[in-house]
Short mmCIF file of C-alpha atoms in Angstrom, two decimals:
data_model
loop_
_atom_site.label_atom_id
_atom_site.label_comp_id
_atom_site.label_asym_id
_atom_site.label_seq_id
_atom_site.Cartn_x
_atom_site.Cartn_y
_atom_site.Cartn_z
CA MET A 1 149.39 121.91 101.09
CA LEU A 2 151.17 124.50 100.50
CA LEU A 3 149.18 127.15 102.03
CA ILE A 4 149.15 125.54 104.91
CA LEU A 5 152.90 126.29 105.54
CA GLY A 6 153.23 129.60 107.48
CA PHE A 7 154.48 133.08 105.87
CA ASP A 8 157.70 133.39 107.36
CA ASP A 9 160.46 133.24 104.20
CA LYS A 10 163.51 131.87 107.13
CA GLN A 11 160.90 129.35 107.84
CA LEU A 12 160.24 128.09 104.32
CA LEU A 13 163.02 125.64 103.55
CA THR A 14 162.52 124.18 106.92
CA GLN A 15 158.62 123.45 107.04
CA PHE A 16 158.78 122.26 103.31
CA GLU A 17 161.68 119.37 104.80
CA THR A 18 158.73 118.76 107.62
CA TYR A 19 155.69 118.63 106.02
CA ILE A 20 156.37 117.99 101.94
CA LEU A 21 159.91 115.70 101.50
CA ALA A 22 159.60 113.75 105.19
CA PRO A 23 156.35 112.34 103.77
CA SER A 24 157.83 111.12 100.39
CA VAL A 25 160.86 109.54 102.00
CA SER A 26 159.42 108.34 104.20
CA LYS A 27 156.74 106.64 101.48
CA MET A 28 159.31 105.15 99.84
CA SER A 29 161.45 103.87 102.61
CA GLN A 30 157.78 101.19 104.09
CA ASN A 31 157.68 100.60 100.06
CA VAL A 32 153.97 101.76 99.69
CA VAL A 33 152.84 101.32 96.23
CA THR A 34 150.45 104.27 94.55
CA GLU A 35 149.27 104.74 91.28
CA ASP A 36 151.44 108.06 90.70
CA LYS A 37 154.96 107.34 92.41
CA ILE A 38 155.62 109.54 95.12
CA THR A 39 159.41 111.17 95.51
CA PRO A 40 161.18 113.92 96.63
CA LEU A 41 161.70 114.79 92.85
CA SER A 42 158.19 114.71 92.56
CA GLN A 43 157.38 116.88 95.56
CA VAL A 44 159.25 119.48 94.71
CA LYS A 45 157.34 120.03 91.30
CA THR A 46 154.26 119.68 93.34
CA PHE A 47 155.51 122.36 95.39
CA ILE A 48 156.69 124.86 92.78
CA TYR A 49 153.21 124.80 90.90
CA ALA A 50 151.93 125.02 93.90
CA LEU A 51 153.97 128.14 94.71
CA LEU A 52 153.75 129.28 90.95
CA LYS A 53 149.36 129.03 91.03
CA SER A 54 149.51 130.65 94.75
CA LYS A 55 151.02 133.83 93.67
CA PHE A 56 149.06 134.15 90.18
CA ILE A 57 146.13 134.03 92.64
CA PHE A 58 147.65 136.56 94.89
CA ASP A 59 147.93 138.54 92.06
CA HIS A 60 144.80 138.52 90.43
CA PHE A 61 142.91 138.16 93.60
CA ILE A 62 144.24 139.81 96.26
CA ILE A 63 143.95 144.03 96.58
CA LYS A 64 147.14 146.17 95.97
CA ARG A 65 147.72 149.96 96.74
CA ASN A 66 146.94 151.90 92.95
CA MET A 67 150.66 153.68 93.04
CA GLN A 68 149.90 155.06 89.70
CA ASP A 69 147.61 157.78 91.74
CA ASN A 70 148.80 159.93 94.61
CA LYS A 71 145.96 158.91 96.62
CA GLY A 72 147.39 155.21 96.83
CA GLN A 73 144.08 153.90 97.25
CA TRP A 74 143.48 149.65 97.46
CA THR A 75 142.55 148.06 94.22
CA LEU A 76 141.70 144.79 92.72
CA ASN A 77 143.12 144.30 89.52
CA LYS A 78 145.01 141.73 87.20
CA LEU A 79 147.77 142.34 84.56
CA THR A 80 145.84 142.25 80.98
CA LYS A 81 147.03 141.87 77.38
CA GLY A 82 146.01 144.24 74.94
CA GLU A 83 144.69 143.17 71.76
CA ASP A 84 148.02 143.91 70.38
CA LYS A 85 149.17 141.19 72.29
CA LYS A 86 152.30 143.75 72.65
CA ASN A 87 150.99 145.97 75.30
CA SER A 88 149.54 145.44 79.23
CA TYR A 89 147.13 146.85 81.66
CA TYR A 90 145.36 146.68 84.79
CA LYS A 91 141.36 145.58 84.64
CA ASN A 92 139.33 144.42 87.25
CA SER A 93 139.95 141.53 88.29
CA PHE A 94 135.80 140.75 88.05
CA GLU A 95 133.17 142.49 85.65
CA ASN A 96 131.09 142.86 87.80
CA ASP A 97 131.58 145.79 90.77
CA ASN A 98 134.41 144.46 93.41
CA ASN A 99 133.97 146.86 95.72
CA ASP A 100 132.78 144.87 98.47
CA LEU A 101 135.72 142.74 97.88
CA VAL A 102 138.79 145.41 98.07
CA MET A 103 136.58 146.98 101.17
CA LEU A 104 136.33 143.50 103.46
CA GLN A 105 139.82 142.55 101.92
CA SER A 106 141.38 145.82 102.76
CA ALA A 107 140.03 145.95 106.11
CA PHE A 108 141.43 142.65 107.19
CA HIS A 109 144.67 143.89 106.15
CA VAL A 110 145.01 147.54 108.23
CA SER A 111 143.90 145.02 111.03
CA THR A 112 146.97 143.24 111.08
CA PRO A 113 150.15 145.06 109.32
CA THR A 114 153.23 142.28 110.56
CA THR A 115 153.42 140.09 107.49
CA ASN A 116 154.30 137.11 109.45
CA TYR A 117 150.19 136.60 111.30
CA LYS A 118 148.01 138.07 108.53
CA HIS A 119 145.80 135.04 109.49
CA TRP A 120 143.24 136.11 106.77
CA LEU A 121 144.99 136.10 104.06
CA ASN A 122 146.18 132.97 104.71
CA ALA A 123 142.67 131.47 105.05
CA VAL A 124 141.50 133.73 101.39
CA LEU A 125 144.45 132.49 99.47
CA TYR A 126 143.08 129.07 101.06
CA TYR A 127 139.79 129.07 100.03
CA ALA A 128 140.81 130.93 96.59
CA TYR A 129 143.29 128.40 95.64
CA GLN A 130 141.16 125.24 96.15
CA HIS A 131 138.23 127.01 93.92
CA TYR A 132 140.09 128.25 91.39
CA GLN A 133 138.83 127.13 88.20
CA TYR A 134 141.20 127.71 84.23
CA ASN A 135 138.64 129.22 82.50
CA ASP A 136 137.63 133.22 81.88
CA ILE A 137 136.32 133.48 85.12
CA GLY A 138 139.05 132.44 87.38
CA LEU A 139 136.63 132.76 90.92
CA ASP A 140 133.14 133.60 91.29
CA SER A 141 132.84 136.72 92.84
CA THR A 142 129.65 136.19 94.68
CA ALA A 143 131.36 133.24 95.89
CA TYR A 144 134.29 134.57 97.02
CA LEU A 145 133.19 137.82 98.74
CA SER A 146 130.67 135.12 100.81
CA HIS A 147 133.27 133.15 101.89
CA ILE A 148 135.60 136.11 102.89
CA GLU A 149 132.91 137.66 104.89
CA ALA A 150 131.96 134.18 106.47
CA ILE A 151 136.10 134.06 107.56
CA ALA A 152 135.37 137.46 108.98
CA ARG A 153 132.50 136.21 111.21
CA ALA A 154 134.43 133.00 111.89
CA PHE A 155 137.21 135.53 113.23
CA MET A 156 135.00 137.31 115.14
CA LEU A 157 132.73 134.56 117.36
CA ARG A 158 135.41 132.01 117.46
CA ARG A 159 138.54 134.37 117.47
CA TYR A 160 137.66 138.12 118.86
CA LEU A 161 134.54 137.82 121.26
CA THR A 162 134.61 134.49 122.32
CA ASP A 163 135.47 133.13 125.94
CA GLU A 164 137.37 130.31 124.98
CA PRO A 165 139.49 131.88 121.56
CA ASP A 166 139.79 128.84 118.84
CA ASP A 167 143.14 128.13 116.89
CA TYR A 168 143.68 130.62 113.70
CA HIS A 169 145.07 127.35 111.80
CA HIS A 170 141.92 125.19 112.98
CA ILE A 171 139.78 128.14 111.84
CA ILE A 172 140.40 127.99 108.55
CA TYR A 173 141.86 124.29 108.27
CA GLN A 174 139.37 123.05 109.83
CA THR A 175 135.76 124.25 109.42
CA PRO A 176 133.19 122.11 107.87
CA ASP A 177 131.14 124.71 106.55
CA PHE A 178 131.85 128.25 107.28
CA ASN A 179 128.34 129.06 106.91
CA GLN A 180 127.27 126.99 110.12
CA ILE A 181 129.63 129.28 111.94
CA SER A 182 128.91 130.43 115.75
CA PHE A 183 130.55 130.76 119.09
CA THR A 184 133.10 128.12 120.07
CA ASN A 185 132.08 126.37 123.60
CA THR A 186 129.19 128.55 123.75
CA ASP A 187 125.09 127.30 124.82
CA ALA A 188 122.94 127.42 121.24
CA SER A 189 120.17 127.61 123.27
CA LEU A 190 121.11 131.50 124.46
CA THR A 191 118.95 134.21 123.45
CA PRO A 192 120.11 137.53 121.65
CA ASN A 193 120.08 139.52 124.72
CA HIS A 194 122.59 137.04 126.47
CA LEU A 195 125.13 137.04 122.79
CA ARG A 196 124.63 140.88 123.03
CA THR A 197 125.91 140.67 127.14
CA GLN A 198 128.82 138.28 126.29
CA ILE A 199 129.99 139.89 123.48
CA LYS A 200 130.24 143.49 125.34
CA GLN A 201 132.37 141.80 127.57
CA TYR A 202 135.23 141.62 124.67
CA LEU A 203 134.47 144.82 123.31
CA ARG A 204 135.66 146.81 126.06
CA TYR A 205 138.78 148.80 126.82
CA ASN A 206 141.76 146.50 127.29
CA ASN A 207 139.48 143.91 126.43
CA ILE A 208 139.99 144.10 122.69
CA ARG A 209 142.10 141.20 120.89
CA ASN A 210 142.24 142.24 117.43
CA ILE A 211 141.22 146.56 115.76
CA PHE A 212 139.59 143.90 113.27
CA VAL A 213 136.76 144.51 115.43
CA PHE A 214 136.57 148.32 114.49
CA ASN A 215 137.23 147.57 111.20
CA TYR A 216 134.80 144.96 110.50
CA LEU A 217 131.76 147.20 112.31
CA ASP A 218 133.13 150.24 109.68
CA TYR A 219 132.79 147.72 106.87
CA LEU A 220 128.54 146.47 108.21
CA LEU A 221 128.58 150.51 108.67
CA TRP A 222 130.02 151.53 104.68
CA LYS A 223 127.10 148.55 103.62
CA ASP A 224 124.34 150.09 105.86
CA GLU A 225 125.27 153.30 104.97
CA GLU A 226 125.00 151.97 101.06
CA ARG A 227 128.40 152.34 100.48
CA PRO A 228 129.38 156.13 101.52
CA GLU A 229 133.03 157.42 99.74
CA PHE A 230 135.15 155.72 102.23
CA THR A 231 139.10 153.62 102.59
CA PHE A 232 140.33 152.10 105.40
CA THR A 233 143.91 153.76 106.61
CA ALA A 234 146.71 152.21 109.01
CA ARG A 235 144.76 153.12 112.01
CA SER A 236 145.92 151.62 115.81
CA SER A 237 144.75 153.82 118.20
CA ILE A 238 141.17 152.50 120.32
CA GLU A 239 140.62 156.51 121.55
CA HIS A 240 137.87 157.41 124.16
CA PHE A 241 135.91 159.85 123.04
CA TYR A 242 135.05 160.94 126.08
CA PRO A 243 138.48 161.13 127.71
CA GLN A 244 139.85 158.75 129.88
CA ASN A 245 142.58 161.15 131.36
CA LYS A 246 140.33 164.39 132.01
CA ARG A 247 141.69 166.68 135.29
CA ASP A 248 138.52 168.08 136.48
CA ASP A 249 136.35 164.95 134.88
CA LYS A 250 132.66 165.65 136.58
CA LEU A 251 131.13 162.70 133.86
CA PHE A 252 132.73 159.75 135.37
CA ILE A 253 134.15 161.17 138.70
CA ASN A 254 132.15 158.28 140.78
CA ASP A 255 132.41 155.01 138.70
CA LYS A 256 135.20 156.40 136.91
CA ASN A 257 136.83 152.27 137.82
CA VAL A 258 134.05 150.38 138.03
CA GLU A 259 134.22 147.33 136.66
CA ASP A 260 131.37 148.18 134.05
CA THR A 261 132.17 151.91 133.84
CA LEU A 262 130.37 153.22 130.82
CA LEU A 263 134.07 155.17 130.08
CA HIS A 264 135.30 151.85 128.59
CA SER A 265 132.61 150.57 126.97
CA PHE A 266 132.21 150.01 123.13
CA GLY A 267 129.89 153.17 122.95
CA ASN A 268 133.12 155.57 123.72
CA LEU A 269 135.61 153.95 122.00
CA CYS A 270 136.47 155.07 117.96
CA LEU A 271 139.53 153.79 116.22
CA ILE A 272 141.94 156.55 115.51
CA SER A 273 145.42 156.74 113.68
CA HIS A 274 148.23 157.12 116.23
CA SER A 275 149.76 160.37 115.63
CA LEU A 276 145.56 161.96 115.58
CA ASN A 277 145.47 160.11 118.91
CA SER A 278 148.49 162.01 119.88
CA ARG A 279 146.95 165.02 119.07
CA VAL A 280 143.67 164.94 120.59
CA SER A 281 143.54 162.08 123.52
CA ASN A 282 142.57 164.45 126.12
CA ASP A 283 140.35 166.84 124.78
CA MET A 284 136.40 166.98 125.55
CA PRO A 285 134.01 164.97 123.16
CA ASP A 286 132.57 168.52 121.57
CA VAL A 287 136.92 170.38 121.10
CA LYS A 288 137.17 166.79 118.70
CA VAL A 289 134.42 167.00 116.85
CA LYS A 290 135.44 170.79 115.92
CA TYR A 291 138.88 169.78 114.60
CA PHE A 292 137.72 166.81 113.45
CA LEU A 293 135.19 168.74 110.99
CA GLU A 294 137.36 171.39 110.42
CA SER A 295 140.28 169.52 109.47
CA LYS A 296 138.17 167.39 107.68
CA GLN A 297 140.27 164.29 109.30
CA ILE A 298 137.74 161.48 111.02
CA ASP A 299 139.34 157.93 110.46
CA SER A 300 136.34 155.44 110.60
CA LEU A 301 132.75 155.63 110.23
CA LYS A 302 131.91 154.69 113.73
CA LEU A 303 133.62 157.97 114.11
CA SER A 304 131.71 159.98 112.12
CA ARG A 305 128.70 158.42 113.67
CA MET A 306 129.43 159.37 116.86
CA ILE A 307 129.86 162.75 115.79
CA LYS A 308 126.68 163.47 114.11
CA CYS A 309 125.15 162.44 118.05
CA ILE A 310 126.36 166.15 119.19
CA SER A 311 127.30 167.54 115.63
CA GLY A 312 124.94 170.76 115.43
CA GLN A 313 122.14 169.75 117.65
CA GLU A 314 121.97 171.12 121.72
CA ALA A 315 123.28 167.30 122.85
CA THR A 316 126.10 166.25 124.92
CA TRP A 317 127.78 163.28 125.05
CA ASP A 318 127.23 161.45 128.46
CA LYS A 319 126.37 158.09 129.79
CA THR A 320 122.86 158.39 127.82
CA MET A 321 124.20 159.10 125.06
CA ILE A 322 127.35 156.64 124.81
CA ALA A 323 124.80 153.65 126.28
CA GLN A 324 122.43 154.67 122.79
CA HIS A 325 125.38 154.50 120.31
CA GLU A 326 126.94 150.99 122.03
CA GLU A 327 123.28 149.33 121.63
CA GLN A 328 123.08 150.87 117.74
CA MET A 329 126.61 149.80 116.76
CA LEU A 330 125.97 146.15 118.40
CA GLU A 331 122.56 145.44 116.78
CA ILE A 332 124.63 146.24 113.38
CA MET A 333 127.43 143.96 114.52
CA MET A 334 124.61 140.99 115.79
CA LYS A 335 122.75 141.43 112.18
CA GLY A 336 126.39 141.59 110.52
CA LEU A 337 127.40 137.78 111.97
CA ASN A 338 123.85 136.35 111.13
CA LEU A 339 123.02 136.47 115.37
CA MET A 340 119.70 138.16 114.71
CA SER A 341 117.11 138.49 112.29
CA GLU A 342 117.19 142.06 110.34
CA GLY A 343 113.70 142.55 111.76
CA ALA A 344 114.60 142.18 115.60
#
């Protein structure tokens, strides 16, 4: 009930009156008899309890910044009473390792900095609210991670990489089984190669609907690389590794403006911070690599892969390299989206 409402606090009272208070008044006027009589007062109590439960779940199972250190790392901790019952401290929300949960939630979070449109948070809280158990565990971490990964796949397949994007509300609240997510309005008989072609077009510059496509790939790369030290930060600039506005451009001089130019393909794109974009935007790849390595400022794991392609090697970032990198990244993404098998 509660989590179907939006996150805009200015609409809270209006939505409460429309979706919670009004139905109870309507049922009373129709003399609807229920086992537990629904009244405005009972609805208010139910609503307040739902708010408290949601806040408790948010505090325990949603990432926060650790402001006690200078790094401000993402954490997934809960406040716990000490043995003396007087002092309290923060501990991991789950007994086992929760790094995957921290990484995926932070990947979502930095992709949508605007509070009112954190649809991922709505989806995660909706699941946690429904599955919270009143015991020492609260939520099963394995099932929790599995569901959030399913949410990520759902947003990718039904919102960001499809010809007909589905509504967030429909994805979150009307998906019967998140483990059976597929493209909307897509022929189920399509081969992996056809699916790859469809995905490619929504990963091209100016076709990208949400920067989560980069952060989701970084999450998959992080898992593929056996979880290296990496933190998701606010990066919002989509950068061409080979610059699109180079005056003496020789590589794309004949096909810079054609529809399928590799210049604007996913293989030539990376996600960096706005300040870094201002610094290196028009530099050639070798100059960018030198700056990234000297400053130790590599904003993403995809960018790190691009740097490794030419760093310390007698190789140049050309069309062949761009196409190869794109195919490698698409293969990892398609496996993460369950569109191809591990051995394919």
